[in-house]
Structure formats: structure tokens, C-alpha cells
Coordinates of C-alpha atoms and ligand atoms in Angstrom, one line a residue:
X1 CA -1.9 -29.0 -0.6
X2 CA -1.4 -27.8 -4.2
X3 CA 1.0 -24.7 -4.6
X4 CA -0.4 -22.0 -6.9
X5 CA 2.2 -21.0 -9.1
X6 CA 2.6 -17.3 -10.0
X7 CA 2.1 -16.5 -13.5
X8 CA 4.8 -13.7 -13.9
X9 CA 3.1 -12.1 -17.2
X10 CA 0.1 -11.2 -15.4
X11 CA 1.6 -9.8 -12.7
X12 CA 1.7 -5.9 -12.0
X13 CA 5.0 -4.7 -12.7
X14 CA 6.7 -1.9 -11.3
X15 CA 6.5 0.2 -14.5
X16 CA 2.7 0.1 -14.2
X17 CA 2.7 1.3 -10.5
X18 CA 4.7 4.1 -12.0
X19 CA 2.1 4.9 -14.4
X20 CA -0.6 5.0 -11.8
X21 CA 0.6 8.5 -10.3
X22 CA -2.4 10.7 -9.8
X23 CA -4.9 8.0 -10.9
X24 CA -7.0 5.6 -8.6
X25 CA -5.0 5.1 -5.3
X26 CA -2.4 2.3 -5.4
X27 CA -3.6 -0.4 -2.5
X28 CA -0.4 -1.9 -1.1
X29 CA -0.1 -4.0 2.2
X30 CA 2.8 -5.9 3.9
X31 CA 3.1 -10.0 3.3
X32 CA 5.7 -12.2 4.8
X33 CA 4.0 -15.6 4.5
X34 CA 2.7 -17.7 1.9
X35 CA -1.3 -17.9 3.3
X36 CA -1.3 -14.2 3.8
X37 CA 0.2 -13.5 0.3
X38 CA -2.9 -15.8 -1.3
X39 CA -5.4 -13.9 0.9
X40 CA -4.1 -10.6 -0.2
X41 CA -3.1 -10.8 -3.7
X42 CA -6.6 -10.4 -5.2
X43 CA -7.1 -7.2 -3.3
X44 CA -4.1 -5.3 -3.7
X45 CA -1.7 -3.6 -6.4
X46 CA 1.8 -4.3 -4.5
X47 CA 2.5 -6.5 -1.7
X48 CA 5.5 -5.4 0.1
X49 CA 7.6 -8.0 2.2
X50 CA 8.9 -5.6 4.8
X51 CA 11.9 -5.6 6.9
X52 CA 9.2 -5.1 9.8
X53 CA 8.9 -9.1 9.3
X54 CA 11.8 -9.0 12.0
X55 CA 9.6 -7.6 14.4
X56 CA 6.0 -8.9 13.5
X57 CA 6.9 -12.0 12.8
X58 CA 10.4 -13.0 14.4
X59 CA 9.7 -10.9 17.6
X60 CA 13.0 -8.8 17.3
X61 CA 13.0 -5.2 18.8
X62 CA 13.5 -3.1 15.9
X63 CA 13.9 -4.0 11.9
X64 CA 17.7 -4.2 12.3
X65 CA 16.9 -7.9 13.1
X66 CA 16.4 -8.8 9.6
X67 CA 18.5 -10.3 7.6
X68 CA 19.0 -10.6 3.6
X69 CA 18.4 -14.3 4.4
X70 CA 15.4 -13.8 6.0
X71 CA 14.0 -11.4 3.3
X72 CA 14.9 -13.7 0.9
X73 CA 13.2 -16.6 2.4
X74 CA 9.4 -14.4 3.2
X75 CA 10.2 -13.1 -0.2
X76 CA 10.1 -16.7 -1.8
X77 CA 6.9 -17.6 0.2
X78 CA 4.9 -14.2 -0.6
X79 CA 6.0 -14.9 -4.5
X80 CA 4.8 -18.8 -4.2
X81 CA 1.4 -17.2 -2.7
X82 CA 1.0 -14.2 -5.1
X83 CA 0.1 -14.3 -8.9
X84 CA -0.8 -10.5 -9.5
X85 CA 0.3 -7.9 -7.2
X86 CA 3.8 -6.4 -7.7
X87 CA 6.0 -7.9 -5.3
X88 CA 8.5 -5.7 -3.7
X89 CA 11.2 -7.1 -1.3
X90 CA 13.1 -4.2 1.4
X91 CA 16.4 -4.3 1.4
X92 CA 17.3 -5.0 5.3
X93 CA 19.9 -2.7 6.8
X94 CA 23.7 -3.4 6.6
X95 CA 22.9 -4.9 3.1
X96 CA 23.1 -1.8 1.0
X97 CA 24.4 1.6 3.0
X98 CA 28.0 0.7 2.5
X99 CA 28.3 1.4 -1.0
X100 CA 26.8 1.3 -4.7
X101 CA 28.5 -2.3 -5.3
X102 CA 27.0 -3.6 -1.9
X103 CA 23.7 -2.3 -2.7
X104 CA 23.8 -4.0 -6.3
X105 CA 24.9 -7.1 -5.1
X106 CA 22.3 -7.6 -2.4
X107 CA 19.4 -6.2 -5.0
X108 CA 20.8 -9.0 -7.5
X109 CA 20.8 -11.7 -4.7
X110 CA 17.0 -10.6 -3.4
X111 CA 15.8 -10.8 -7.4
X112 CA 17.6 -13.5 -8.4
X113 CA 16.5 -15.7 -5.4
X114 CA 12.9 -14.4 -5.1
X115 CA 11.9 -13.5 -8.6
X116 CA 10.4 -10.4 -7.0
X117 CA 9.5 -7.2 -9.4
X118 CA 11.4 -4.8 -7.2
X119 CA 13.4 -3.9 -3.9
X120 CA 12.8 -1.3 -1.7
X121 CA 15.4 0.9 0.5
X122 CA 15.3 3.6 2.9
X123 CA 17.5 7.0 2.4
X124 CA 17.1 10.1 0.4
X125 CA 19.6 12.1 -0.7
X126 CA 22.3 9.9 1.4
X127 CA 21.4 6.7 -0.7
X128 CA 20.8 8.2 -4.0
X129 CA 24.2 6.5 -5.5
X130 CA 22.7 3.2 -4.2
X131 CA 19.4 3.8 -6.1
X132 CA 21.2 5.0 -9.2
X133 CA 23.0 1.7 -9.3
X134 CA 20.5 -0.5 -9.0
X135 CA 18.0 0.9 -11.3
X136 CA 21.0 1.3 -14.0
X137 CA 20.9 -2.7 -13.6
X138 CA 17.4 -2.9 -14.8
X139 CA 16.1 -3.6 -11.1
X140 CA 13.1 -1.4 -10.2
X141 CA 13.5 0.4 -6.8
X142 CA 11.3 1.9 -4.5
X143 CA 12.3 4.6 -2.2
X144 CA 11.7 5.3 1.6
X145 CA 11.6 8.6 3.4
X146 CA 10.3 10.4 6.3
X147 CA 10.1 8.1 9.3
X148 CA 12.9 5.5 8.5
X149 CA 12.5 2.6 11.0
X150 CA 15.8 1.1 10.0
X151 CA 17.3 4.7 11.7
X152 CA 15.3 4.4 14.9
X153 CA 17.7 4.1 17.1
X154 CA 20.0 7.1 15.4
X155 CA 16.6 9.1 15.8
X156 CA 16.0 8.1 19.3
X157 CA 12.4 6.9 18.4
X158 CA 9.8 6.6 16.0
X159 CA 9.7 10.4 15.5
X160 CA 7.1 12.1 13.0
X161 CA 9.0 14.3 10.1
X162 CA 8.5 17.7 8.8
X163 CA 7.2 19.4 11.9
X164 CA 10.4 22.1 11.2
X165 CA 11.6 24.1 8.2
X166 CA 14.8 22.5 8.3
X167 CA 13.2 19.0 8.1
X168 CA 10.5 20.1 5.8
X169 CA 13.6 20.9 3.4
X170 CA 15.4 18.0 3.9
X171 CA 12.3 15.7 3.0
X172 CA 11.7 17.6 0.1
X173 CA 15.5 17.2 -1.0
X174 CA 15.2 13.3 -0.2
X175 CA 11.9 13.0 -2.5
X176 CA 13.5 15.0 -5.6
X177 CA 16.8 12.7 -4.9
X178 CA 15.2 9.6 -5.0
X179 CA 13.2 10.5 -8.0
X180 CA 16.1 12.0 -10.2
X181 CA 18.0 8.6 -8.9
X182 CA 15.5 6.5 -10.7
X183 CA 12.7 5.1 -8.2
X184 CA 9.7 4.0 -9.8
X185 CA 7.5 4.9 -6.6
X186 CA 8.6 6.2 -2.6
X187 CA 7.0 5.6 0.6
X188 CA 6.4 8.6 2.8
X189 CA 6.3 7.4 6.1
X190 CA 5.1 9.3 9.4
X191 CA 5.1 12.8 7.8
X192 CA 3.1 16.1 8.3
X193 CA 0.1 16.0 5.8
X194 CA 0.9 19.1 4.0
X195 CA 4.7 18.1 3.5
X196 CA 3.6 14.7 2.1
X197 CA 0.8 16.7 0.0
X198 CA 4.0 18.9 -1.4
X199 CA 6.0 16.1 -2.2
X200 CA 3.3 14.3 -3.8
X201 CA 2.8 17.8 -6.3
X202 CA 6.5 18.2 -6.8
X203 CA 7.5 14.6 -8.0
X204 CA 6.2 12.7 -11.0
X205 CA 6.6 9.1 -9.6
X206 CA 3.9 7.9 -7.0
X207 CA 4.1 8.6 -3.2
X208 CA 2.8 5.7 -1.1
X209 CA 1.7 6.6 2.3
X210 CA 1.9 5.4 5.8
X211 CA 0.9 7.9 8.3
X212 CA 1.4 10.8 5.8
X213 CA -2.2 11.4 4.8
X214 CA -4.6 10.7 1.8
X215 CA -2.7 13.4 -0.4
X216 CA -0.5 10.3 -1.6
X217 CA -0.8 8.3 -4.4
X218 CA -1.4 5.3 -2.4
X219 CA -1.5 3.7 1.1
X220 CA 0.5 0.9 2.9
X221 CA 0.2 -0.7 6.0
X222 CA 1.7 -3.6 8.1
X223 CA -0.8 -6.0 7.5
X224 CA -0.7 -7.5 11.1
X225 CA -1.6 -3.9 12.4
X226 CA -4.3 -3.9 9.8
X227 CA -5.9 -7.0 11.0
X228 CA -5.3 -6.3 14.7
X229 CA -2.7 -9.2 15.2
X230 CA 0.3 -7.0 16.5
X231 CA 0.7 -7.8 20.3
X232 CA 3.1 -5.0 20.7
X233 CA 2.5 -1.2 20.2
X234 CA 0.5 -0.4 17.0
X235 CA 1.4 3.3 15.5
X236 CA -1.4 6.0 16.2
X237 CA -1.9 6.2 12.4
X238 CA -2.9 2.4 11.7
X239 CA -6.9 1.6 11.1
X240 CA -7.7 -1.5 12.3
X241 CA -10.2 -3.6 10.1
X242 CA -10.4 -6.6 12.0
X243 CA -9.7 -8.1 15.6
X244 CA -7.8 -11.4 14.8
X245 CA -6.0 -11.3 18.3
X246 CA -9.4 -11.9 19.8
X247 CA -10.7 -14.6 17.3
X248 CA -7.2 -16.6 18.0
X249 CA -7.5 -15.9 21.7
X250 CA -10.9 -17.4 21.9
X251 CA -10.2 -20.2 19.6
X252 CA -7.2 -21.0 21.7
X253 CA -9.4 -21.0 25.1
X254 CA -12.1 -23.1 23.4
X255 CA -9.4 -26.0 21.8
X256 CA -7.6 -25.8 25.4
X257 CA -10.7 -26.4 27.4
X258 CA -12.4 -29.1 24.8
X259 CA -9.0 -31.1 24.9
X260 CA -8.7 -30.9 29.2
X261 CA -12.6 -32.2 29.2
X262 CA -11.9 -34.7 26.5
X263 CA -14.7 -33.2 24.1
X264 CA -11.9 -33.1 21.2
X265 CA -11.0 -35.4 19.7
X266 CA -14.5 -35.9 18.9
X267 CA -15.9 -39.1 16.9
X268 CA -15.6 -36.8 13.6
X269 CA -11.8 -36.4 14.0
X270 CA -10.7 -40.3 14.7
X271 CA -9.8 -43.2 12.8
X272 CA -11.3 -46.6 13.4
X273 CA -10.9 -50.0 11.2
X274 CA -14.2 -48.9 9.6
X275 CA -14.2 -45.3 8.9
X276 CA -12.2 -42.9 6.5
X277 CA -9.5 -43.8 3.8
X278 CA -5.9 -44.0 4.3
X279 CA -5.8 -40.0 3.5
X280 CA -5.4 -37.5 6.7
Ligands
LIG301 O1 9.0 -2.7 6.4 C1 8.1 -2.4 6.2 O2 6.9 -2.8 6.5 C2 7.6 -1.0 5.6 C3 6.6 -0.6 5.6 C4 6.2 0.0 7.0 C5 6.2 0.7 4.5 O3 8.7 -0.3 5.2

């Protein structure tokens, strides 16, 4: 199969995403593989190679199962399959929290080995130095505040943020810190809608919501949740637009029974001396 190589000069860059603040909502989805990137690319502004890949594709219990090598391999696949969307690759846990030097080295590896347009990392006030160091090296950064899946063990589960005055103040401080550090946009996850609205008003970079209301400048979902492929728990804030689990289950059932009944392969699927060519 011919590989469609991306033409970088028609790609949406991080700067174009930043300039969409307050305009038509920015459409984002996660993607982890070449075929899914090809299918989604014409319809979205931004593809995120999320560290959710560790759970969704690799079956780990949390996103802590992601590694730099895993993110780079999936980033390369998504870049091969996309031609115009802004591709952002997540920095996995343990690749940036240690220091600004560590964060910059990991970001350079991700961008250098995938060709993606930007990286994303979780954290606000506590990660401002890391964001600033990566941005200073001309690598665009997307922030991620609110519910931070890499902190799920520390937080004791996937907890909604912004129910108390204290957490509202912390969220606003995080958003301002991410903006000040130079991020081009920020994901707000699992946050009370009034807080997401307030943050969206206060900062000049686009907010991308996931479980954070339509007050945000854009939306993102995990693609497997969106198409009904997730086999484990699906968060409450997800809207499912297709039921691929049923489609695949029915296809597998039919295939299994046709193989057992010797219905498949039929005459159209076999080679004889007189039919077909040499190509499979
Ligand atoms: O890893 C991921 O899929 C994400 C999105 C949920 C924003 O960070």
C-alpha cells in the first residue's frame, strides 16, 4: 500500500491554533495509529498522540505505562498518516518532571524523531519552568491542567477539579502559569464548567476542553471512546458517535462461523492455475 507522505507546508502549525482563540471551536481528537490518523486528518484541526495510548492500545491500567519510545513510535505512525492537522505528541510521565533540562532533552527527542508540531505535558505552576525551557528552544508546548491522568494515583482516582474555592484558585493559578510560560494552548480536563469558562475568559491562549464544557475554545476526546471501541470504563463526559465494538464483535462472530462451516474462503478468495494473477 502506498504511504501518503505528509506535506509539512500545508500543515496547521501551533501558531495557527493559538490564533484561533475565541473563534470557531478548535476540533481535536487523539490518534495513535497510521490508519486512524488517515481517517481523522481531513476532519480535525489537531491530532493528539495522547499518552492514553498506554491504556487504550497497550492495555496498561493507567497512562503511567507510557514510555518515551512508545510515544515516539506512535507519533511517527500518526505523522505518516496525517497531512494537514497539527500533530501534538504527549510527553509521558517520568520524561519531564525531574528538571527543565530533562524536559527539553525529551521534547527534542520527540520532535526530532517524529517531526510533530508540538508536545504536551501535564501540570501548571509546578511545570512552568519545564514549559518555558521547551518554548525557549522553539518547540511549541500545549499545557494540560485540571484532572491530570498522570497524577491519578496521587489524587486517588479520576477526580473532577474545581469544586472548592481552594481548587478553583489552584486551577486559575495553573492556567495563568502555563500561559505565562509560553504555551500555545492548554487542555482543561474534568473541571466544573464555570471554572473552565472563567479560565477561558482570563487567558489569551485557546483552552481545549475534555469534560470541561463548551465554554472552552475547542474540544478533544479520546478517539476510541468517541467511536465506541473502548473496552474498559468510559468517562461520563464522553459522547459516543459510533458503536465499533458491536461492528467488530459481529464481524468476528460471522467470520468464526463461516470458517467453522467451511463457507470462507469461498471461490472468490482462492487461487487456481487459471484464475487471478501473481499478486495476492
Ligand atoms: O492522553 C490523552 O489522551 C490526553 C487527552 C485526554 C487530552 O491527554
